[in-house]
XYZ file of C-alpha atoms in Angstrom:
164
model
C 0.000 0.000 0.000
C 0.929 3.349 -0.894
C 0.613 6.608 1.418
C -0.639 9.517 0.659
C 3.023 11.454 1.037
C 4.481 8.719 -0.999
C 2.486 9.445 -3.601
C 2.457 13.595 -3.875
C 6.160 12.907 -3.665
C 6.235 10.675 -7.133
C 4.250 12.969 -8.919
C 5.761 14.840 -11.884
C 6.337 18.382 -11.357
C 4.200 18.582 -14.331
C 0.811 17.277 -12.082
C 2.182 20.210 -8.885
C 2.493 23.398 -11.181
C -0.984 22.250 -13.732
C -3.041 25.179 -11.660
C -0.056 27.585 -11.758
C 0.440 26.947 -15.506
C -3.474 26.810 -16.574
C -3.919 30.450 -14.860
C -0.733 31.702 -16.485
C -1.771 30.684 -19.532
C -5.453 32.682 -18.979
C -4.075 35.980 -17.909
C -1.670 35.949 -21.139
C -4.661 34.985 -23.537
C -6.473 37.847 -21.708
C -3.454 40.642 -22.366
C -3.185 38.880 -26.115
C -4.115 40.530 -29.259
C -3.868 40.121 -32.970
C -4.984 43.011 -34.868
C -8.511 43.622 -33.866
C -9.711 39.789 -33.269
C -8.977 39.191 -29.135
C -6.440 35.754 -28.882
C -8.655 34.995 -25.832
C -12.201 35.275 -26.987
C -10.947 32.647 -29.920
C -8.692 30.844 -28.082
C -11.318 30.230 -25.155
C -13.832 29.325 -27.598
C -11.712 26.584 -28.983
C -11.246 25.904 -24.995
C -15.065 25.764 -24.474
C -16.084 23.620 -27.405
C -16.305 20.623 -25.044
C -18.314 22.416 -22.646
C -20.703 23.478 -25.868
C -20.827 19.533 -27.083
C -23.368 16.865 -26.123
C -23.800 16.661 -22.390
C -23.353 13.151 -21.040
C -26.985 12.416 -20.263
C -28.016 12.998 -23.868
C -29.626 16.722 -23.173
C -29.689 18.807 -26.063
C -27.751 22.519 -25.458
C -29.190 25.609 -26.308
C -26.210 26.023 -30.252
C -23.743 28.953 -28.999
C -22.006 29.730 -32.061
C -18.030 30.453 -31.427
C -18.264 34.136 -31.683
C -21.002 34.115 -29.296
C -19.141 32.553 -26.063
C -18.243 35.060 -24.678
C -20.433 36.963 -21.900
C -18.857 40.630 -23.400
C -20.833 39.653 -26.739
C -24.713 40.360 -27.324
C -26.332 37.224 -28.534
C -30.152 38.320 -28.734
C -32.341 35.353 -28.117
C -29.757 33.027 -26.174
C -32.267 30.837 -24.636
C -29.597 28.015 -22.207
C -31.176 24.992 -21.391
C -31.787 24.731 -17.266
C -31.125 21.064 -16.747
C -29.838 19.244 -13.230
C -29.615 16.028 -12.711
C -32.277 13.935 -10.935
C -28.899 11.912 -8.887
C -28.283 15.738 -7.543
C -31.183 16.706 -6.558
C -32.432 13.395 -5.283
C -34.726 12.584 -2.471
C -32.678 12.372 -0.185
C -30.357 15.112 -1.487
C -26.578 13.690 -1.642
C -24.044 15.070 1.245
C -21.830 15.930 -2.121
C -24.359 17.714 -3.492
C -25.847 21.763 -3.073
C -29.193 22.364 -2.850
C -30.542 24.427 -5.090
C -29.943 27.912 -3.871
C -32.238 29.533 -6.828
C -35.152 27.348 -4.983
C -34.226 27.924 -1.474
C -33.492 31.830 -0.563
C -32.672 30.775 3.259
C -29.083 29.694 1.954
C -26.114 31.788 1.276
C -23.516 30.388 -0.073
C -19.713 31.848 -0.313
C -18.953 32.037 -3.556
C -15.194 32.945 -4.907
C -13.852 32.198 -1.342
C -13.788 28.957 0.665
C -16.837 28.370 2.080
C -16.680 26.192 5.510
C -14.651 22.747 3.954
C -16.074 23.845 -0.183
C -13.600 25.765 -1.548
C -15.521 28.016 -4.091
C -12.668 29.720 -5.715
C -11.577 28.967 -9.278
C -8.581 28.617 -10.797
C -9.305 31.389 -13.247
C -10.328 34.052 -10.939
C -13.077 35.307 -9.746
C -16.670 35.052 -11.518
C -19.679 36.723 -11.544
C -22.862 36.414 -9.839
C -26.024 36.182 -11.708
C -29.421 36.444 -10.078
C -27.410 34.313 -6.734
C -25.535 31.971 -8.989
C -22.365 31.586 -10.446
C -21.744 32.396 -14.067
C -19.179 30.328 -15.868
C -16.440 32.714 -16.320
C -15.221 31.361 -19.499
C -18.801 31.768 -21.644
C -21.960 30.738 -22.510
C -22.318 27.123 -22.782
C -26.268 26.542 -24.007
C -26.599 25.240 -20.588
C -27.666 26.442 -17.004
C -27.929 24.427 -13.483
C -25.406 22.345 -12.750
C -25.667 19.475 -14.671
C -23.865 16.344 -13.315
C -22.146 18.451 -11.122
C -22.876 18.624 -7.636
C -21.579 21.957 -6.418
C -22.537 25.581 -7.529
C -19.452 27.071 -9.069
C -16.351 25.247 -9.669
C -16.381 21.451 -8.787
C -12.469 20.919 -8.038
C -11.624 16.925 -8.926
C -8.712 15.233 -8.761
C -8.153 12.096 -10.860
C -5.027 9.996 -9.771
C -3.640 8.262 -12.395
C -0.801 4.884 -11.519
C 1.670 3.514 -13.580
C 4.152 1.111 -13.748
């Protein structure tokens, strides 16, 4: 069996600076330009065509086009899909799980901050707040609620990978 120590220790440096890097790599897309076309708004939009593609559960996205991502661009008629899954918002709720704070105006969460053992910050700075939720700071995705995803705002994950 391995320990926990044992194992932070064999990771490639690659695995300890990923955060560092990834938010380096944001702020210089952000101070980027090229002419009159923003490196960030096109870069992120190559970024966020995952988050634009077919969601897991088969629910069909509200089609953001790639110059529409981002939240600094009008896009009259933008109509997101508001879809949660029924394993988050099961009867009984699960103890990984939020409740649904645009349901329930009793709680407050923390958001951008850690918030008791959640930590709510993200790795690309702070995001906004629309009408008590969190908007995803890279762009419009065709999609609001939180999906699979059990927390509101950033859902940090960790998968551990072992090899020979």
């Amino acid at each position: 069996r391995y320990h926990a120590r044992q194992l932070f220790c064999c990771l490639p440096p690659c695995f300890l600076l990923s955060s560092l890097l990834l938010r380096r790599f944001l702020n210089a897309l952000a101070v980027s330009t090229v002419g009159r076309v923003s490196l960030r708004r096109f870069s992120l939009a190559m970024i966020h065509s995952k988050a634009r593609g077919k969601y897991p559960t088969g629910v069909e996205r509200f089609s953001v086009p790639d110059d529409k991502v981002g939240w600094d661009v009008a896009f009259d008629g933008y109509q997101p899909v508001d879809y949660t899954a029924p394993v988050v918002i099961g009867n009984p709720k699960p103890v990984w799980a939020d409740v649904d704070v645009r349901k329930d105006a009793s709680v407050s969460l923390q958001y951008n901050k850690i918030d008791g053992k959640v930590d709510r910050r993200s790795l690309t700075g702070d995001y906004a707040i629309v009408d008590g939720v969190p908007r995803n700071p890279i762009g419009r995705t065709g999609m609001v609620g939180r999906g699979l995803l059990g927390r509101w705002g950033p859902n940090h994950a960790a998968d551990p990978v072992v090899t020979r």
